mmCIF file of C-alpha atoms (C1' of nucleotides) and ligand atoms in Angstrom:
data_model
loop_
_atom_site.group_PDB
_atom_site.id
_atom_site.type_symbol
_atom_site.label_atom_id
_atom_site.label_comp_id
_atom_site.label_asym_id
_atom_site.label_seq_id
_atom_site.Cartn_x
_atom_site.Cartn_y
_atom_site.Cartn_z
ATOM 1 C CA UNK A 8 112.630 131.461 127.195
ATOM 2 C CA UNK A 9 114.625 134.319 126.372
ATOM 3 C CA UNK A 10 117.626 132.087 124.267
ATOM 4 C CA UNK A 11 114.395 130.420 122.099
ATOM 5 C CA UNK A 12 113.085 134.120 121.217
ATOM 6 C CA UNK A 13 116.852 135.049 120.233
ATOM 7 C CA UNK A 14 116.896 131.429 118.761
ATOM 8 C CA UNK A 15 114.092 132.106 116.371
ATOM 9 C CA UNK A 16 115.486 135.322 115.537
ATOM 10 C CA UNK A 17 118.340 134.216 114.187
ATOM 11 C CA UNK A 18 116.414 131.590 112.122
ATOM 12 C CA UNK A 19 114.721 134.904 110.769
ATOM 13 C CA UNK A 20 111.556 134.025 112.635
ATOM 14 C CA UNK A 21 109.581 136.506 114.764
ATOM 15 C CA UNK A 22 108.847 135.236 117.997
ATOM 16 C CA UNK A 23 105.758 135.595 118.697
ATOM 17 C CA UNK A 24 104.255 133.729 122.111
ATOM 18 C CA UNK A 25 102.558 130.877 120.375
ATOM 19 C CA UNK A 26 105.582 130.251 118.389
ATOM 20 C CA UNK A 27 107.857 130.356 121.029
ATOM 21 C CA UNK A 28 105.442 128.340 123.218
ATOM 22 C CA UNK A 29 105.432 125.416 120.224
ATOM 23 C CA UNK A 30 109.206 125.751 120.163
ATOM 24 C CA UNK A 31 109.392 124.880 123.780
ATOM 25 C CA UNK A 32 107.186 121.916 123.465
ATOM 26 C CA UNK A 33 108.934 120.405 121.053
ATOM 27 C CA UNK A 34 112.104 121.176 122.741
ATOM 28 C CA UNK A 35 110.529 119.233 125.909
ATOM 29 C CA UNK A 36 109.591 116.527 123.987
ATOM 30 C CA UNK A 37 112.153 113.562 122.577
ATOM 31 C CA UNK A 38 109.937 112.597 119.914
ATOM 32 C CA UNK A 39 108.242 113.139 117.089
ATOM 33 C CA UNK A 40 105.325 115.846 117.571
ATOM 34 C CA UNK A 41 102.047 115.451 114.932
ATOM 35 C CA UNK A 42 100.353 118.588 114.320
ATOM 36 C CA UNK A 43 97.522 116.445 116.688
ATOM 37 C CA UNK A 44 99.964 116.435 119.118
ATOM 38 C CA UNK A 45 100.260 120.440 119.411
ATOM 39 C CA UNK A 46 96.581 120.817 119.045
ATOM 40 C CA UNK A 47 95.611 118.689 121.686
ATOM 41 C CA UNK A 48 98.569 120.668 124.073
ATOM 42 C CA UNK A 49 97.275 124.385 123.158
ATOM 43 C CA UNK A 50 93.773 123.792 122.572
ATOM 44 C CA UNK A 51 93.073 127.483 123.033
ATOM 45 C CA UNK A 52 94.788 127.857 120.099
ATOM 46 C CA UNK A 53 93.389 127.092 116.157
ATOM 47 C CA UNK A 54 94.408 124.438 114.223
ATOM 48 C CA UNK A 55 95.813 126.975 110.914
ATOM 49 C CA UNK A 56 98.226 128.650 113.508
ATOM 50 C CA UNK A 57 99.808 125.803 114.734
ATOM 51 C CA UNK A 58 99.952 124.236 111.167
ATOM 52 C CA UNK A 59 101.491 127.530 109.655
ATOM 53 C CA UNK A 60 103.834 127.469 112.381
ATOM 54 C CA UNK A 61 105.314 124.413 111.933
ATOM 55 C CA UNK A 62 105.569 125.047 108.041
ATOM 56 C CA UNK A 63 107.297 128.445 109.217
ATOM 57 C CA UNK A 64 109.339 126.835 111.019
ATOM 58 C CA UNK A 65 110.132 124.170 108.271
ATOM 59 C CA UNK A 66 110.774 126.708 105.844
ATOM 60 C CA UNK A 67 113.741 128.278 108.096
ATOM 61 C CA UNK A 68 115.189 125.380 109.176
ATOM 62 C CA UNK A 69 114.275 125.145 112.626
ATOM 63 C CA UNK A 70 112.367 121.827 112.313
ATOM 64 C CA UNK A 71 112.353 118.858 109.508
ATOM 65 C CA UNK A 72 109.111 116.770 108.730
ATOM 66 C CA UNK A 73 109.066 113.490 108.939
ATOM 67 C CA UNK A 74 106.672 110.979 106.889
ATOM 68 C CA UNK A 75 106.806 107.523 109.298
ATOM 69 C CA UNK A 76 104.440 105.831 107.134
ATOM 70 C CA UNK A 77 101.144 106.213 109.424
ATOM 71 C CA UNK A 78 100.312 108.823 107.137
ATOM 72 C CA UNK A 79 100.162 111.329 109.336
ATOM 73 C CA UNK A 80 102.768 113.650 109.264
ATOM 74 C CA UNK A 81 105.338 114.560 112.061
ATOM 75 C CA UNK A 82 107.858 117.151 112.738
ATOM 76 C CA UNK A 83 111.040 117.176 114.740
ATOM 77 C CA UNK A 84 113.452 119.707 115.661
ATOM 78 C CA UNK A 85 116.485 120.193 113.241
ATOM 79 C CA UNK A 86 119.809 119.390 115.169
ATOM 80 C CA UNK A 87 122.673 122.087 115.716
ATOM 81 C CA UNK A 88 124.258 121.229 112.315
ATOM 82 C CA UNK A 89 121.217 120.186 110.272
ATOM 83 C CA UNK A 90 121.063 122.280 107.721
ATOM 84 C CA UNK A 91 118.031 120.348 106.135
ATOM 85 C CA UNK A 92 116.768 123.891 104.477
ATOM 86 C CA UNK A 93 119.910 123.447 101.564
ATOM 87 C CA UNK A 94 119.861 119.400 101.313
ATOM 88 C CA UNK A 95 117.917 116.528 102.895
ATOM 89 C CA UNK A 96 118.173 115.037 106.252
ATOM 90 C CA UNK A 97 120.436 112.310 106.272
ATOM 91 C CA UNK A 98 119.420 110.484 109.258
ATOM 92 C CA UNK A 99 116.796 107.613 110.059
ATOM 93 C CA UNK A 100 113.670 107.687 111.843
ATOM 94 C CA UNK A 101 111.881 105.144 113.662
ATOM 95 C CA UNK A 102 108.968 104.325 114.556
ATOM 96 C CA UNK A 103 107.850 102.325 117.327
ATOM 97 C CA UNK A 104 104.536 99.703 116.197
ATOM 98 C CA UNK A 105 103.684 99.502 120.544
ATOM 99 C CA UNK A 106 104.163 102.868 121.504
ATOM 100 C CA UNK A 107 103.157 104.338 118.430
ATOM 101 C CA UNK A 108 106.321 107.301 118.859
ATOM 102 C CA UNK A 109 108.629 108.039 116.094
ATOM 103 C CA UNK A 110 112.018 109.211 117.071
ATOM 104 C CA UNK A 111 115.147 110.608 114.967
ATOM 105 C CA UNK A 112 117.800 108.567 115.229
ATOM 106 C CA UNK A 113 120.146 111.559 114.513
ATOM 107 C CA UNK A 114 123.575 109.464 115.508
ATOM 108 C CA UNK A 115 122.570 106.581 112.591
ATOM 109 C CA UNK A 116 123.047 108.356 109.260
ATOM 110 C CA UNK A 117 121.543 106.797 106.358
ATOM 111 C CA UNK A 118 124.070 104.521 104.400
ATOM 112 C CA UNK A 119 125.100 105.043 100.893
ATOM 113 C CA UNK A 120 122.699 103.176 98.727
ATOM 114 C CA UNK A 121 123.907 101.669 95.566
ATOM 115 C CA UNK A 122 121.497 102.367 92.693
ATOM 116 C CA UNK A 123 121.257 101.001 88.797
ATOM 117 C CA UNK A 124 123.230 102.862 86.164
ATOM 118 C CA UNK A 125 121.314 106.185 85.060
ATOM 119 C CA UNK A 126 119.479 106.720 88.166
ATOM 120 C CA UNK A 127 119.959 109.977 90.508
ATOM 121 C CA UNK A 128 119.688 109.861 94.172
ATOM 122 C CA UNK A 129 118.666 113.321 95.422
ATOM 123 C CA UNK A 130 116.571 112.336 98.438
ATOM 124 C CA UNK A 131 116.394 109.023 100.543
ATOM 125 C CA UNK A 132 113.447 108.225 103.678
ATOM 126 C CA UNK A 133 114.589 105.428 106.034
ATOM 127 C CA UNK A 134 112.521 104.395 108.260
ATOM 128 C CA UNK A 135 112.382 101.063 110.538
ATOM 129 C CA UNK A 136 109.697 100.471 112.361
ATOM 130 C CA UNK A 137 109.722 97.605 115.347
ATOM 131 C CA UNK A 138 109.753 98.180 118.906
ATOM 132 C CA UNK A 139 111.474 101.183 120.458
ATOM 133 C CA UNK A 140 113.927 100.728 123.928
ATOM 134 C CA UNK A 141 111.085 102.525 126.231
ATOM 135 C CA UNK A 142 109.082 99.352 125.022
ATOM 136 C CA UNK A 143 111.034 96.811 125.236
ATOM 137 C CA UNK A 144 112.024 96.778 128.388
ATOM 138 C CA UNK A 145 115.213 98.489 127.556
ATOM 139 C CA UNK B 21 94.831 84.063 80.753
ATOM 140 C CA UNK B 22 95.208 80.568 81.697
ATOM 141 C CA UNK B 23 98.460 80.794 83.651
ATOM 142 C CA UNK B 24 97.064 83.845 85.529
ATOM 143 C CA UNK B 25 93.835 81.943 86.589
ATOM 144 C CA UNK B 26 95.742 78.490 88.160
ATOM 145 C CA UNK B 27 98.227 81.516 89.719
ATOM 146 C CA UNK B 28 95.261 83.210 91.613
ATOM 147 C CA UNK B 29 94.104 79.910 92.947
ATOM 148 C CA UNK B 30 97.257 79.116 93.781
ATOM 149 C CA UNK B 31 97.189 82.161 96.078
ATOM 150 C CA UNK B 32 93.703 80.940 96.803
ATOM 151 C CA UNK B 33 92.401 83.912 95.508
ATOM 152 C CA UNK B 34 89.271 83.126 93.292
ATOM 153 C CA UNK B 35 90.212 83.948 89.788
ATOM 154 C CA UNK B 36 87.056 86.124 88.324
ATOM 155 C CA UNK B 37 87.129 88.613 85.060
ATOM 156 C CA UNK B 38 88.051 91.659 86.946
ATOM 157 C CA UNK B 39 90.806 90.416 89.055
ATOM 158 C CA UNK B 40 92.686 88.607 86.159
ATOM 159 C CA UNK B 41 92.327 91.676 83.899
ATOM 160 C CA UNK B 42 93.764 94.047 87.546
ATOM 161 C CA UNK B 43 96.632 91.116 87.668
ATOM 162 C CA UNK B 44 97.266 90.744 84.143
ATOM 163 C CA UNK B 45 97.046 95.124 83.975
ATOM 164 C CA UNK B 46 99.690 95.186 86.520
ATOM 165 C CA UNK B 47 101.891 91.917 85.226
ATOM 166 C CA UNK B 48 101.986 94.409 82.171
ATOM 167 C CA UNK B 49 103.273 97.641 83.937
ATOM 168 C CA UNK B 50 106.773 97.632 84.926
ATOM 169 C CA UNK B 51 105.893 100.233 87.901
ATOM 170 C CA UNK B 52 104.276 100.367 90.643
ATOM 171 C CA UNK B 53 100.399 101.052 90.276
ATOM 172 C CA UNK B 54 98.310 103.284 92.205
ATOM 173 C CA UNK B 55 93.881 102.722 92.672
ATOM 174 C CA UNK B 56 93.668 105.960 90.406
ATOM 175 C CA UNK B 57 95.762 104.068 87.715
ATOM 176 C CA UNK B 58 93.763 101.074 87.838
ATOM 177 C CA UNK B 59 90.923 102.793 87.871
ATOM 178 C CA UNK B 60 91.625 104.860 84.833
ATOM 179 C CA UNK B 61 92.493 102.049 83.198
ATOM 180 C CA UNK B 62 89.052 100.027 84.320
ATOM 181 C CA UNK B 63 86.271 102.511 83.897
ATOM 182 C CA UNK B 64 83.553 100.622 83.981
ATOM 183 C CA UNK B 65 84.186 98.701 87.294
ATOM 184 C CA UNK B 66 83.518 100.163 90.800
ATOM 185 C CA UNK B 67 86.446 102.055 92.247
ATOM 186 C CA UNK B 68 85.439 99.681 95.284
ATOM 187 C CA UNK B 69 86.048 96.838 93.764
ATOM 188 C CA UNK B 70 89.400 97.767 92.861
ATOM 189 C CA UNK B 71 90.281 98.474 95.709
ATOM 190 C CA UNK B 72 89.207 95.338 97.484
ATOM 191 C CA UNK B 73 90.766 93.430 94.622
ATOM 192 C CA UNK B 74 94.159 94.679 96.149
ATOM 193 C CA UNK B 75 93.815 94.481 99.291
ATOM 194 C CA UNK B 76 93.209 90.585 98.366
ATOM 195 C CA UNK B 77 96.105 90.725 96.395
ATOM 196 C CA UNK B 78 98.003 92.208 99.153
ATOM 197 C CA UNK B 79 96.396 89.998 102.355
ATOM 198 C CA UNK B 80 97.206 86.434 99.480
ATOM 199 C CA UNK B 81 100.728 87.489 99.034
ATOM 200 C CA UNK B 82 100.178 88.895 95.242
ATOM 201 C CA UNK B 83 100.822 92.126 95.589
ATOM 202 C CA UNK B 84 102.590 94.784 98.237
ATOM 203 C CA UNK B 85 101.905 98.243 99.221
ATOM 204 C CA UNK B 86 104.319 100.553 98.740
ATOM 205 C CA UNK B 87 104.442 103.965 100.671
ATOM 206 C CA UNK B 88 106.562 106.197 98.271
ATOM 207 C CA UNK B 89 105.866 109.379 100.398
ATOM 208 C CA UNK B 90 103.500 111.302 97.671
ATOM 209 C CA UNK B 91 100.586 110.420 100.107
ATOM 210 C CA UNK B 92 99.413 107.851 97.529
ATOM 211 C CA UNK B 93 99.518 104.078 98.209
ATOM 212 C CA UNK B 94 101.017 102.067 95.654
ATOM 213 C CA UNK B 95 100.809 98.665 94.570
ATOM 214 C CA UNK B 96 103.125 96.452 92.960
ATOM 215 C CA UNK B 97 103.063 92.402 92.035
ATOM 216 C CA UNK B 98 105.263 90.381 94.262
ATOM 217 C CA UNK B 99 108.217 88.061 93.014
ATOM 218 C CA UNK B 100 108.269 84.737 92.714
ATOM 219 C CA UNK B 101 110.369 84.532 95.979
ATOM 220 C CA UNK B 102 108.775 87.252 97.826
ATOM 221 C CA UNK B 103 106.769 85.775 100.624
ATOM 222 C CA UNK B 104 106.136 89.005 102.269
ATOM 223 C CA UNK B 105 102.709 88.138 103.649
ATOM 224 C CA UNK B 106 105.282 86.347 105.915
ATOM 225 C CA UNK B 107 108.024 88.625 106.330
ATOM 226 C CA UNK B 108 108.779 92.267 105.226
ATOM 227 C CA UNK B 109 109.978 93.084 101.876
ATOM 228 C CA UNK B 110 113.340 93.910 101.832
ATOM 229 C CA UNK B 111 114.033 95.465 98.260
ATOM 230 C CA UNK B 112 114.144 99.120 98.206
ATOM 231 C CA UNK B 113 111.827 101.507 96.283
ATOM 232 C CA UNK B 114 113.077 104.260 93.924
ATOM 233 C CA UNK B 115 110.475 107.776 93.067
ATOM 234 C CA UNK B 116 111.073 109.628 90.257
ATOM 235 C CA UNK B 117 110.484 113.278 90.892
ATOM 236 C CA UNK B 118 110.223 113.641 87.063
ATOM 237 C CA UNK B 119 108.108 111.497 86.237
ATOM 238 C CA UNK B 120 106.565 110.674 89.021
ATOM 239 C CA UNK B 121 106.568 106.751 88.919
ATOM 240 C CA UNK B 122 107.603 104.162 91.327
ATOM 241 C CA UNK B 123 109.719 101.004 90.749
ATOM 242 C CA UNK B 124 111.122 98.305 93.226
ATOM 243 C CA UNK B 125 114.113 97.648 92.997
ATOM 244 C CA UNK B 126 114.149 94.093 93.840
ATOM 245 C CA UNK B 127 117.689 93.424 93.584
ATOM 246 C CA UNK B 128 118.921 95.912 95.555
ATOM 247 C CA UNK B 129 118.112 94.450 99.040
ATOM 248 C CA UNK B 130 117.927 97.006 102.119
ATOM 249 C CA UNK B 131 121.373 96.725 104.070
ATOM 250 C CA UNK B 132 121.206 95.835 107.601
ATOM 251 C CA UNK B 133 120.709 98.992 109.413
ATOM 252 C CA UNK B 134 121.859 99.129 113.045
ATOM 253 C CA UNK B 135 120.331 100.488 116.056
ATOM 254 C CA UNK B 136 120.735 101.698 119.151
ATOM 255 C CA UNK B 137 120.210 99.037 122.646
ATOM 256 C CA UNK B 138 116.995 98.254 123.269
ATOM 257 C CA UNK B 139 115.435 99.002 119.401
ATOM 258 C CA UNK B 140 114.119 95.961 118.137
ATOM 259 C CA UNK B 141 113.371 96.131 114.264
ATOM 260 C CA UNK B 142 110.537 94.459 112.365
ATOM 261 C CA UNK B 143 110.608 96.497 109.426
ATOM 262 C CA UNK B 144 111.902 98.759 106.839
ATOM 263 C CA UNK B 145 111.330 101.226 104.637
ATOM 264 C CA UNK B 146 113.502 102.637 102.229
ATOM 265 C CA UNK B 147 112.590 105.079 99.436
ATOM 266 C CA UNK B 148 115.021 106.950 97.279
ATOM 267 C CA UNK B 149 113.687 110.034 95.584
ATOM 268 C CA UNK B 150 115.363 111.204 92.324
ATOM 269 C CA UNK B 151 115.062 110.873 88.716
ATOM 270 C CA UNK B 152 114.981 107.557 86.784
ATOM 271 C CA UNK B 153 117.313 106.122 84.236
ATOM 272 C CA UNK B 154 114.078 106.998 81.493
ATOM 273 C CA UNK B 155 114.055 110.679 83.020
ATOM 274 C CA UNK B 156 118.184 111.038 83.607
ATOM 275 C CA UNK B 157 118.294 110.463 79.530
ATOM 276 C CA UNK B 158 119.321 106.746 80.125
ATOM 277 C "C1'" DC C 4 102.433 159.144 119.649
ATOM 278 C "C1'" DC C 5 99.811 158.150 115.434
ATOM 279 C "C1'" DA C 6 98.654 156.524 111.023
ATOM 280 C "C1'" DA C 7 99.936 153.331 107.480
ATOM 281 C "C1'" DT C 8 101.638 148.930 106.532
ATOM 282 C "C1'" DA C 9 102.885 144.301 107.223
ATOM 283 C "C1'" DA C 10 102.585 140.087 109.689
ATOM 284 C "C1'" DA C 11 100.120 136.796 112.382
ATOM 285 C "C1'" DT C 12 95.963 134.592 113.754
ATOM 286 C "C1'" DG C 13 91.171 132.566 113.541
ATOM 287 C "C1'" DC C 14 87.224 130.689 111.145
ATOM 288 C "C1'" DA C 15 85.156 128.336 107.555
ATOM 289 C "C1'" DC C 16 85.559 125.730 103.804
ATOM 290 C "C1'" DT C 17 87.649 122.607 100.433
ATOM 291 C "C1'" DT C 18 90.155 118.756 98.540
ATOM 292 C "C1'" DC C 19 92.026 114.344 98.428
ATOM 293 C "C1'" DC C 20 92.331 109.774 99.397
ATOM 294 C "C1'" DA C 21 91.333 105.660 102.195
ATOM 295 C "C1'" DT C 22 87.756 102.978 104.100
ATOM 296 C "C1'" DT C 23 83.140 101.022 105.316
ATOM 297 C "C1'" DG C 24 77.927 99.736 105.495
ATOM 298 C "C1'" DC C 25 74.588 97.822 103.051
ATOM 299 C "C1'" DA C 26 71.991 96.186 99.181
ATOM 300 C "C1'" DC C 27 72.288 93.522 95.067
ATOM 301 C "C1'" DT C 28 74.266 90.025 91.962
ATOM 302 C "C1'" DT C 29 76.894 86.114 90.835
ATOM 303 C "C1'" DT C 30 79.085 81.918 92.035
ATOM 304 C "C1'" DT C 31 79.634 77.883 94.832
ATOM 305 C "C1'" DT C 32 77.988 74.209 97.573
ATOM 306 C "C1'" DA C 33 75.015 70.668 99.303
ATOM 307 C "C1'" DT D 7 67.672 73.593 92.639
ATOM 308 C "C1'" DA D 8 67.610 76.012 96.997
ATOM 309 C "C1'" DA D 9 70.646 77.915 100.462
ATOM 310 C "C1'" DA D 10 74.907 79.919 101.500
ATOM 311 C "C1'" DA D 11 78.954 82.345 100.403
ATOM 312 C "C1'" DA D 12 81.577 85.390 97.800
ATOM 313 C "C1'" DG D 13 81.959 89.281 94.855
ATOM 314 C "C1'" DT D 14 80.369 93.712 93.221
ATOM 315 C "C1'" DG D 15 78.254 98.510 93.131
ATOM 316 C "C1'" DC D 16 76.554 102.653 95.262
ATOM 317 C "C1'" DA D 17 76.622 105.926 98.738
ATOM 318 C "C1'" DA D 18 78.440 107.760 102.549
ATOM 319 C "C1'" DT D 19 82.006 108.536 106.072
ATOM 320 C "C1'" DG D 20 86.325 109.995 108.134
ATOM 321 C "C1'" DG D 21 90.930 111.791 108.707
ATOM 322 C "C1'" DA D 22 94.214 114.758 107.511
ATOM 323 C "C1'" DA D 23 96.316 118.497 104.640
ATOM 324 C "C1'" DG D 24 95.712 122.759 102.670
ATOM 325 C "C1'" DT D 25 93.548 127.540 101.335
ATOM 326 C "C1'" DG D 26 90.720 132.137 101.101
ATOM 327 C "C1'" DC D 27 89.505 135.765 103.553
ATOM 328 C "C1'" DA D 28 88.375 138.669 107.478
ATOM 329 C "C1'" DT D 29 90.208 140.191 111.856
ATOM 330 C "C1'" DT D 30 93.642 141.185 115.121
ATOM 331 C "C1'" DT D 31 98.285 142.302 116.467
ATOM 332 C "C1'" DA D 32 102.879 144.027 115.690
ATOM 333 C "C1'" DT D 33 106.117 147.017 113.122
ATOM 334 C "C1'" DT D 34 107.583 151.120 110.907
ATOM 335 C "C1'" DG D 35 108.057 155.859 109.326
ATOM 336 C "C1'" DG D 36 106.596 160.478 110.090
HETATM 337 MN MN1 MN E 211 114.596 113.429 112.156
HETATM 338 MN MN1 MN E 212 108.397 96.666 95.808
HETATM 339 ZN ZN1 ZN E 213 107.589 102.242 121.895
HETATM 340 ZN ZN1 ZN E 214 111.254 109.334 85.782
#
DNA sequence: CCAATAAATGCACTTCCATTGCACTTTTTA
DNA sequence: TAAAAAGTGCAATGGAAGTGCATTTATTGG
């Protein structure tokens, strides 16, 4: 409790109760949190708080959003090293089609990808979607 | 005309004026179309029946959807080979940030992407974000 | 400690796009 | 040519992201 509040601190964030109560959910969690997610888990709370706090958060690094292809958006915490606030993520996400959870798959960086001549790379989504290990019987 | 109407029924798709002049509209682009586009382009039909045109296209194998990650669903004509009412499409699909248009790359094929035990894959998506070879000044 | 200021929160509203129900029209079939 | 099926148009819905503004809470300087 304490280390998040110093946590957000350092990521220039004041750390207030809700914020450090989202913080700790998504710390609990493994996966991929939708702003649904939050709401349904603090439903004292409105909607616009827990939206501007994840796009707080997003802003200082603390957690990277994720577009899975459901369309609706999710956000993950950023790893030790992540520093997805200078470039992009370089990871993969994936997204289970049983479960319905999307997972970073922070270990599998995203290969190089070979392009045609006069084309830029500056950002690259991967994500595979199939059945995760909770759901397929390991 | 012709060739597009014995096409159509090929994909047992029935071959009336507005869905040869959506095909023929899109056989003309070289990117990836979204309903606005097509709708700009079609005033005087129903935005409805645009849109049901491609989802026909898409459930007959004409056409695929491609999520480039601006929130707007995209559409673009399959290739000959592409039997991705089967299977997934594999080619990967380039954004331009300057421009804002959307091309597959058909001949760049998605590399095998591996995954921890247990994760079963089904499909992929792979979007790189950057600027085109008309934006990057060839 | 108190007043002034800044930041955070809550409520209502808006926008954007995808999708559907139903009536009407056109085409196909028998 | 009548019945059935398919296609089309209009209107409405729904989900999710985003914003303006008032209110509350926290911070700061005297
Ligand atoms: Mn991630
Ligand atoms: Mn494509
Ligand atoms: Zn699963
Ligand atoms: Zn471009």
């Amino acid at each position: 409790m304490k280390e998040i509040e110093t946590f957000l601190e350092d990521k220039k964030v004041r750390p207030t109760a809700m914020r450090v109560l989202i913080y700790k959910y998504m710390a609990e969690k493994e996966i991929a949190v939708a702003l649904a997610d939050i709401e349904n888990a603090f439903t004292k709370a409105d909607r616009t708080t827990l939206y501007r706090t994840l796009k707080t958060f997003e802003k200082n690094g603390i957690v990277h959003q994720i577009d899975d292809g459901t369309g609706i958006t999710k956000y993950a915490l950023c790893d030790k090293g992540c520093n997805c606030e200078i470039e992009q993520d370089l990871h993969l996400h994936f997204h289970c089609l049983n479960c319905n959870e999307t997972v970073c798959l922070t270990k599998h960086k995203i290969p190089h990808i070979n392009l045609p001549e006069g084309y830029l790379a500056e950002d690259v989504n991967l994500v595979v979607k199939g059945i995760c290990e909770k759901c397929s019987g390991q």
